[in-house]
Short mmCIF file of C-alpha atoms and ligand atoms in Angstrom, two decimals:
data_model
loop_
_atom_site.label_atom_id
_atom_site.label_comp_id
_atom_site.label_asym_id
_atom_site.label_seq_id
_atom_site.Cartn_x
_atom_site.Cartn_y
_atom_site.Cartn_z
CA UNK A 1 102.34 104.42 61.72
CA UNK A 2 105.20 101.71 61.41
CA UNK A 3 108.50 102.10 63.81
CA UNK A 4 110.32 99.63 62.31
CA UNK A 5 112.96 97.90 64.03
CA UNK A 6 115.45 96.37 62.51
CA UNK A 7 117.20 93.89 64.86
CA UNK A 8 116.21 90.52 65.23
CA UNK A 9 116.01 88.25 68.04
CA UNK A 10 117.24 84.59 68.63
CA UNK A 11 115.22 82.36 70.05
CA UNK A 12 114.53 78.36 70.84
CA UNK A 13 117.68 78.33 68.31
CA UNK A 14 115.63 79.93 65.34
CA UNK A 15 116.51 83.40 64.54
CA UNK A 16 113.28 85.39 63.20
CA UNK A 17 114.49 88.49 61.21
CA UNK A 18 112.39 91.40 62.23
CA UNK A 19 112.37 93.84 58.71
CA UNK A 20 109.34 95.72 57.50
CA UNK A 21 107.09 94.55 54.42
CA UNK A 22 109.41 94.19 51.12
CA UNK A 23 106.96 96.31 49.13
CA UNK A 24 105.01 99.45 50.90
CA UNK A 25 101.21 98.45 51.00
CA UNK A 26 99.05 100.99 49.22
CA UNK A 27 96.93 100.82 52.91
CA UNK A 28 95.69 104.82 53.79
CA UNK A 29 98.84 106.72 56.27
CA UNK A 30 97.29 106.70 59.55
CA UNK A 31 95.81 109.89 60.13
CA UNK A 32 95.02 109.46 64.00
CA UNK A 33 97.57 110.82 65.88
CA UNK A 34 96.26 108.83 68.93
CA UNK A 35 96.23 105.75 67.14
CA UNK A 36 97.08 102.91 68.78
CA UNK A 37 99.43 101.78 65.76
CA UNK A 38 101.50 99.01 64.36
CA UNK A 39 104.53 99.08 66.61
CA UNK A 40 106.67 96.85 64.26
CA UNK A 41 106.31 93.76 61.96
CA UNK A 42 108.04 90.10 63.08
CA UNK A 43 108.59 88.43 60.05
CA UNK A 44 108.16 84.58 60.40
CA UNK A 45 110.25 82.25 58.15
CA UNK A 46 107.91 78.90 58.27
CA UNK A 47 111.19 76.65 58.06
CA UNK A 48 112.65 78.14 61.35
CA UNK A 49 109.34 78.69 63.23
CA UNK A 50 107.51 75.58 62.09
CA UNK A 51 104.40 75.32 65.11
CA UNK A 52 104.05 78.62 66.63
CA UNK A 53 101.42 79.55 70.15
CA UNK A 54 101.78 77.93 73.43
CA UNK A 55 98.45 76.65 73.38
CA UNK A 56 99.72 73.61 71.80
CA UNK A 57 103.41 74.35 71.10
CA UNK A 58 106.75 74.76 73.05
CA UNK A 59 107.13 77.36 70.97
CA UNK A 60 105.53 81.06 69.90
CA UNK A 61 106.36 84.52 68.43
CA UNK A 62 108.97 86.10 69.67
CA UNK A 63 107.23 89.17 71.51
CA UNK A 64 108.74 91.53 74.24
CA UNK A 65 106.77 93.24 77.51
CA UNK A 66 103.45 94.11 76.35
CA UNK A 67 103.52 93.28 72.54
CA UNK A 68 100.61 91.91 71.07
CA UNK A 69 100.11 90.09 67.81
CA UNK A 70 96.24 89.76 67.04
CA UNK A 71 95.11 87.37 64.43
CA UNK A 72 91.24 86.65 62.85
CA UNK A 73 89.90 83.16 61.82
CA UNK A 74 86.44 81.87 59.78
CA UNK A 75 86.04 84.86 57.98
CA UNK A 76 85.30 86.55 55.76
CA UNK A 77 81.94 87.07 56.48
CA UNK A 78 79.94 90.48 55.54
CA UNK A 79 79.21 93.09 57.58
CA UNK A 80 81.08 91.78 60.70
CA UNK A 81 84.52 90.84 58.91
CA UNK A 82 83.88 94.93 57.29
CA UNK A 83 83.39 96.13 60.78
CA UNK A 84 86.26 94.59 62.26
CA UNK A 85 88.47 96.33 59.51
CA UNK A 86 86.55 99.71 60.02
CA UNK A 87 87.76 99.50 63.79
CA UNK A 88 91.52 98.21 63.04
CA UNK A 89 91.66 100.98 59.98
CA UNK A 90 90.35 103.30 62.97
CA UNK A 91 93.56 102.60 65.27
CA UNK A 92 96.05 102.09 62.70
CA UNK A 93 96.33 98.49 63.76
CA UNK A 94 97.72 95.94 61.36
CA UNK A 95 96.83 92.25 61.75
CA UNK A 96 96.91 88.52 60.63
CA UNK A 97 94.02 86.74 58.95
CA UNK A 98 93.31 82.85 58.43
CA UNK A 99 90.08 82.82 55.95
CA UNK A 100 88.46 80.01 55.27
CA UNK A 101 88.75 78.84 51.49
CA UNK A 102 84.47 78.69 50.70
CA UNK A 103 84.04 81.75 53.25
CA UNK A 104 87.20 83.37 50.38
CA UNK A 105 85.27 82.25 47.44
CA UNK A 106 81.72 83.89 48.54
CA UNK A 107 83.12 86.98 49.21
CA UNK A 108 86.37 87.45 47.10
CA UNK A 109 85.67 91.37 47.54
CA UNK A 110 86.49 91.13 51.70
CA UNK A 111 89.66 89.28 50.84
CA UNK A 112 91.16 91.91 48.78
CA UNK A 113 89.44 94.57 51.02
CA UNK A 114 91.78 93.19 53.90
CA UNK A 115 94.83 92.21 51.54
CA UNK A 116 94.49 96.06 50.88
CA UNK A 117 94.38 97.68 54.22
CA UNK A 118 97.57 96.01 54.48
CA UNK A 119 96.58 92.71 56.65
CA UNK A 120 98.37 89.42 55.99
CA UNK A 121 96.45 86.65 54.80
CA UNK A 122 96.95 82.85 55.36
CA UNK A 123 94.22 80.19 55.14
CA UNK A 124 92.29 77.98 57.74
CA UNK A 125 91.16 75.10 55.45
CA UNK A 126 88.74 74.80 52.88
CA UNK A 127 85.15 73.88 54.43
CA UNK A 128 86.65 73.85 58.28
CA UNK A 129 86.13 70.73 59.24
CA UNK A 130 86.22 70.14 63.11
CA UNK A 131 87.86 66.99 62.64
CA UNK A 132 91.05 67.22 60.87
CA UNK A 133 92.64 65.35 63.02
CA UNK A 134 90.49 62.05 62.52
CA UNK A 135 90.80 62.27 58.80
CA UNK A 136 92.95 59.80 56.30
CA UNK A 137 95.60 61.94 54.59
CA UNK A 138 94.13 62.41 51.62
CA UNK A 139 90.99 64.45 52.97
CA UNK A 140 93.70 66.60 55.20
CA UNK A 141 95.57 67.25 51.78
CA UNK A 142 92.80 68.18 49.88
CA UNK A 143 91.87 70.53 53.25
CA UNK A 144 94.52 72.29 53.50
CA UNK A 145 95.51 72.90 49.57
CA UNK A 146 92.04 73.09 48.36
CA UNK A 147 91.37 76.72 51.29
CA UNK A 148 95.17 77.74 49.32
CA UNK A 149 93.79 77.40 46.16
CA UNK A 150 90.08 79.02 47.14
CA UNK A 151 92.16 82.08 49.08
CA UNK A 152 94.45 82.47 46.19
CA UNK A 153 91.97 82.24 43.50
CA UNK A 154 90.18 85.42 45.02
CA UNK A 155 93.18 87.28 46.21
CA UNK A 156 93.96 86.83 42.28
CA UNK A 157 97.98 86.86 43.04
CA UNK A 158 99.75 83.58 44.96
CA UNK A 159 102.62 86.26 45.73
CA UNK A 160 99.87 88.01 48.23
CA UNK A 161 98.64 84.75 50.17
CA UNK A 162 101.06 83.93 53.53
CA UNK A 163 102.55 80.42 54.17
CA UNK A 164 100.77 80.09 57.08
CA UNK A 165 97.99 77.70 58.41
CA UNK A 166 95.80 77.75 61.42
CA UNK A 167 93.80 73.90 61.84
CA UNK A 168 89.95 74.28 62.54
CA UNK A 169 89.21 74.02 65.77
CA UNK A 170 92.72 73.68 66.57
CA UNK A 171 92.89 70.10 66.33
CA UNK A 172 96.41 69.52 65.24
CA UNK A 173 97.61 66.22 64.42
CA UNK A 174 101.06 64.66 63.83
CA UNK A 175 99.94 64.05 60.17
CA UNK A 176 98.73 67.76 59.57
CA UNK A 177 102.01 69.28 61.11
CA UNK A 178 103.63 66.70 58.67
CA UNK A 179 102.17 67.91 56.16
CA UNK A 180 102.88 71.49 56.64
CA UNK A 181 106.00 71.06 57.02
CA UNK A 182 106.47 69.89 53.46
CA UNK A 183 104.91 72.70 51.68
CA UNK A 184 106.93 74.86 54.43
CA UNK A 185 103.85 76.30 56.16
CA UNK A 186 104.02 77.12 58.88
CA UNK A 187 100.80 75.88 61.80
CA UNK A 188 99.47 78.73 63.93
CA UNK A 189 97.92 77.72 67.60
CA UNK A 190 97.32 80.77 69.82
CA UNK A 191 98.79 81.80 72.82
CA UNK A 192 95.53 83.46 74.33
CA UNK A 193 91.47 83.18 73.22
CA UNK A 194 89.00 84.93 74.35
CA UNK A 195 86.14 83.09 73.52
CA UNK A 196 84.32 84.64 71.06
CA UNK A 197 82.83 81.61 69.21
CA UNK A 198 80.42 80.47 72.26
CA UNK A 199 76.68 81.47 71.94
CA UNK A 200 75.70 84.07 74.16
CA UNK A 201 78.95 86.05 75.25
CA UNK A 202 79.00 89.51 75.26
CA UNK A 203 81.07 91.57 74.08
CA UNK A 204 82.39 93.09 76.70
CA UNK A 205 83.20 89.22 78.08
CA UNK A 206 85.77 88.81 74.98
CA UNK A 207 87.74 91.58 75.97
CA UNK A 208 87.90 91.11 79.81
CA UNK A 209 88.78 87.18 79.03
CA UNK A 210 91.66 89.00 76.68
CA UNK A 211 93.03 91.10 78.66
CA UNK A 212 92.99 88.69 81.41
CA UNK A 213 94.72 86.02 79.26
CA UNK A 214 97.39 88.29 77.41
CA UNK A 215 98.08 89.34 81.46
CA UNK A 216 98.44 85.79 82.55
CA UNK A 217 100.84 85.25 79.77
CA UNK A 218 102.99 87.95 80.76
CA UNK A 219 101.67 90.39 79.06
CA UNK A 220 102.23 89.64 75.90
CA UNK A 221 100.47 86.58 72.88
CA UNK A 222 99.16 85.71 70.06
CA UNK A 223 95.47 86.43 69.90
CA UNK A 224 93.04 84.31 68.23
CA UNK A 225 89.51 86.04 67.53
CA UNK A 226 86.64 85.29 64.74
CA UNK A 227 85.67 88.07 62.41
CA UNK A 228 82.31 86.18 61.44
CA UNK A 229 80.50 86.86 64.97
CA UNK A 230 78.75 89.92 66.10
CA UNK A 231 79.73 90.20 69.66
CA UNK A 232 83.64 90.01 68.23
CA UNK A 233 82.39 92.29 65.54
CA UNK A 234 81.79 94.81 68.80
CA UNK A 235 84.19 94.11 70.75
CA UNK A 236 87.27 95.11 68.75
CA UNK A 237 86.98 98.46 68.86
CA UNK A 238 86.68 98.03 72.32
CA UNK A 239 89.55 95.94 73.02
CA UNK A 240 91.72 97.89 71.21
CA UNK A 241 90.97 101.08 73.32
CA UNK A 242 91.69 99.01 76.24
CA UNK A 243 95.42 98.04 74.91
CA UNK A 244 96.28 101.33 74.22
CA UNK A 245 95.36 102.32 78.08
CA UNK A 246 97.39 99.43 79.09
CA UNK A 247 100.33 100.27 77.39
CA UNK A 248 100.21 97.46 74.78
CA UNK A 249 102.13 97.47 71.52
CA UNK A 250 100.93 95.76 68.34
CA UNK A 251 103.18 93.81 66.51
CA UNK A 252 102.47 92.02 63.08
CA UNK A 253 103.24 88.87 61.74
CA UNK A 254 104.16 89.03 58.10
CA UNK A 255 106.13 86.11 55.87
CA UNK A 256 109.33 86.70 54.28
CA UNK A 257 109.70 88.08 50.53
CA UNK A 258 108.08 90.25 48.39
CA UNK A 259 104.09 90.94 47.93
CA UNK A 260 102.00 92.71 45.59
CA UNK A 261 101.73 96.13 47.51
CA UNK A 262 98.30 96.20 46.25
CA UNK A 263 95.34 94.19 44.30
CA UNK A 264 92.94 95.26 42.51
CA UNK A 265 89.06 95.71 43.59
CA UNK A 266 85.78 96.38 42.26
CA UNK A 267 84.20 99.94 42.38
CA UNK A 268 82.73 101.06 45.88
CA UNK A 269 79.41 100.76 44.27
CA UNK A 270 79.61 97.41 43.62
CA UNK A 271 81.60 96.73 47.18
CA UNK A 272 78.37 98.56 48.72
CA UNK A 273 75.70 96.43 46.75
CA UNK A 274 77.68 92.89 47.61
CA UNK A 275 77.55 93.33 51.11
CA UNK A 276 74.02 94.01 51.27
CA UNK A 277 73.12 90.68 50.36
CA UNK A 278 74.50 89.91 54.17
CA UNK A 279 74.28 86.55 56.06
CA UNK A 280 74.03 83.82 55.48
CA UNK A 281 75.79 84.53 52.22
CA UNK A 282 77.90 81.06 52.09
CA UNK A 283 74.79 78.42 51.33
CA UNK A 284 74.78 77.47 47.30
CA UNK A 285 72.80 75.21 45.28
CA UNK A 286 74.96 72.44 44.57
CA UNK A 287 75.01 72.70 40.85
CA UNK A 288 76.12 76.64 41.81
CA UNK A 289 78.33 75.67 43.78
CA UNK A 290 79.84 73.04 41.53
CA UNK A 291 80.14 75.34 38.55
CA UNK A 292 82.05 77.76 40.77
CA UNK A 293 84.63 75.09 42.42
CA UNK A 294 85.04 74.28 38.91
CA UNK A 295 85.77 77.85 37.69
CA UNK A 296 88.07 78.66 39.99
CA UNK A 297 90.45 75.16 39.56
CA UNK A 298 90.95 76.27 36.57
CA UNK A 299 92.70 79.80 38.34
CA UNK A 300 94.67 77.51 41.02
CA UNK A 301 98.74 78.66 40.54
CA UNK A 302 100.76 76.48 38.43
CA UNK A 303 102.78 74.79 40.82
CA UNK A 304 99.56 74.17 43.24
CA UNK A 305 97.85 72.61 40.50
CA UNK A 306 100.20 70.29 38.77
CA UNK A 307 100.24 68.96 42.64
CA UNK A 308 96.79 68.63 42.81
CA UNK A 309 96.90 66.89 39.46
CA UNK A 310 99.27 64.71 40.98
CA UNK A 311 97.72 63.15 43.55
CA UNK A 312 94.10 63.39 42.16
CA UNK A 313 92.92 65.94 44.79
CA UNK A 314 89.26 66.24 44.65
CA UNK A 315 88.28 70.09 45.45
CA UNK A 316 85.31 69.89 47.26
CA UNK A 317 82.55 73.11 48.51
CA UNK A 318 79.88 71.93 50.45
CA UNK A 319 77.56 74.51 52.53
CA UNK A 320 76.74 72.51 55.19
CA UNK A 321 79.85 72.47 56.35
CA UNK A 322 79.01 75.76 57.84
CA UNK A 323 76.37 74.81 59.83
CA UNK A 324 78.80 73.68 62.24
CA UNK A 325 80.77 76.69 61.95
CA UNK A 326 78.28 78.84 62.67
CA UNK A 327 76.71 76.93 65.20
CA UNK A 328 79.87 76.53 67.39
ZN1 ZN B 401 88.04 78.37 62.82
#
């Protein structure tokens, strides 16, 4: 259901190539002729585009009249993060995720279920601290490469993980953006939210707020939703239905280069008997929990971990973290 385009726009002085993914994903052909669809892909150098959603930025994605690009944080968390892909695989609708490393680690089968299907992955931190920007540099280090290395370790390929970081919470920071910068990722705001996160909202409530906020922002955004919550859980399905009577075009974000067009995954047996365990799925004994941080160092990329080594980077998985997440 792509229509690639292949022009490409200049803007703020930064031109953004617009191609299609270097290598064809091994994702099912649409087979829903009223599919909403993937209108095109916007391919997003992190050197030229450095900050990206108004939110916080001068700057976003380059997006015409009623384009959309619609992006998932926190996850991924069994069965909402699997019902969230049943409704994009439903509408042919290709997105952008930012997993959290310890939510990656728990449930390495979602990663590569959504690599698969053709989404783009980035990361979100390791344990999502709200607080990134209060921490001394070394914590924000380990943060940030310590949710690479957890996301890479179960996407099993460093090729198939996207330069691009969203901060918890969105609290950005000079020294975060800094940071980025060097290891040429690129930080992801928002340019809408819909509130999905606060106790109590309906779903229903996340798309009217939107729909309302893509509107106010001329029709067009970058939309930031959570995968781990119920009400967003039903509400995507929903929301999509609603863009496709408004005339609304999807548009994914997708870094430069080639990626695996595929990864490999376990057996829909085993797929079917991991996701029964179900919530809360994250919460380990610590000597579990240890044994598997220390498991999967020993899988971090080259390159990541000879910089690790190099400034004595502690990786770090502790569960409670979560408790704020899930109690936002
Ligand atoms: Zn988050």
């Amino acid at each position: 259901m792509f229509r690639l385009r292949t022009a490409s726009l200049l803007v703020c002085s930064a031109i953004i190539g617009l191609f299609g993914f270097a290598t064809a994903s091994k994702a099912a052909p649409c087979t829903n002729p009223d599919a909403l669809g993937t209108s095109r892909t916007v391919t997003v150098d992190s050197n030229e585009l450095p900050r990206i959603g108004t939110m916080q930025y001068r700057r976003t994605l380059p997006l015409d009249d009623h384009e959309v690009v619609i992006t998932f944080d926190d996850g991924p968390l069994a069965p909402y993060s699997s019902r969230v892909l049943d409704a994009l695989a439903a509408e042919c609708v290709k997105v952008t995720y930012f997993l959290v490393g310890t939510m990656a680690r728990a449930n390495p089968d979602l990663v590569r279920r959504i690599y698969n299907a053709g989404h783009v992955v980035g990361t979100h931190s390791h344990r999502h601290p709200f607080n990134m920007d209060r921490m001394e540099r070394a914590r924000v280090l380990s943060e940030i490469d310590s949710g690479i290395a957890a996301v890479t370790a179960a996407l099993g390929d460093e090729r198939a993980l996207a330069p691009f970081f969203r901060v918890p919470g969105l609290a950005r920071s000079q020294q975060i953006e800094t940071y980025a910068a060097s290891q040429s990722l690129s930080v992801w705001s928002a340019d809408e939210v819909a509130d999905d996160w606060h106790r109590g909202i309906t779903a229903e409530q996340i798309v009217q707020r939107a729909m309302a906020r893509i509107e106010a922002k001329g029709h067009r955004g970058v939309l930031l939703l959570h995968d781990i919550h119920p009400a967003t859980a039903r509400a995507v399905p929903m929301l999509l239905q609603r863009l496709k009577a408004g005339g609304y075009r999807i548009v994914q974000a997708v870094p430069p280069g080639d990626r695996p067009a595929s990864l490999p995954e376990r057996n829909p047996a085993q797929l079917a008997a991991g996701e029964k365990k179900g919530w809360p799925r994250v919460v380990q004994p610590p000597q579990e929990a240890a044994a598997k941080t220390k498991v999967a160092v020993t899988k971090k990329p080259e390159a990541l971990r000879a910089r690790l080594a190099s400034r004595k980077t502690r990786t770090v998985v502790a569960a409670t973290g979560f408790n704020a997440l899930f109690n936002r």
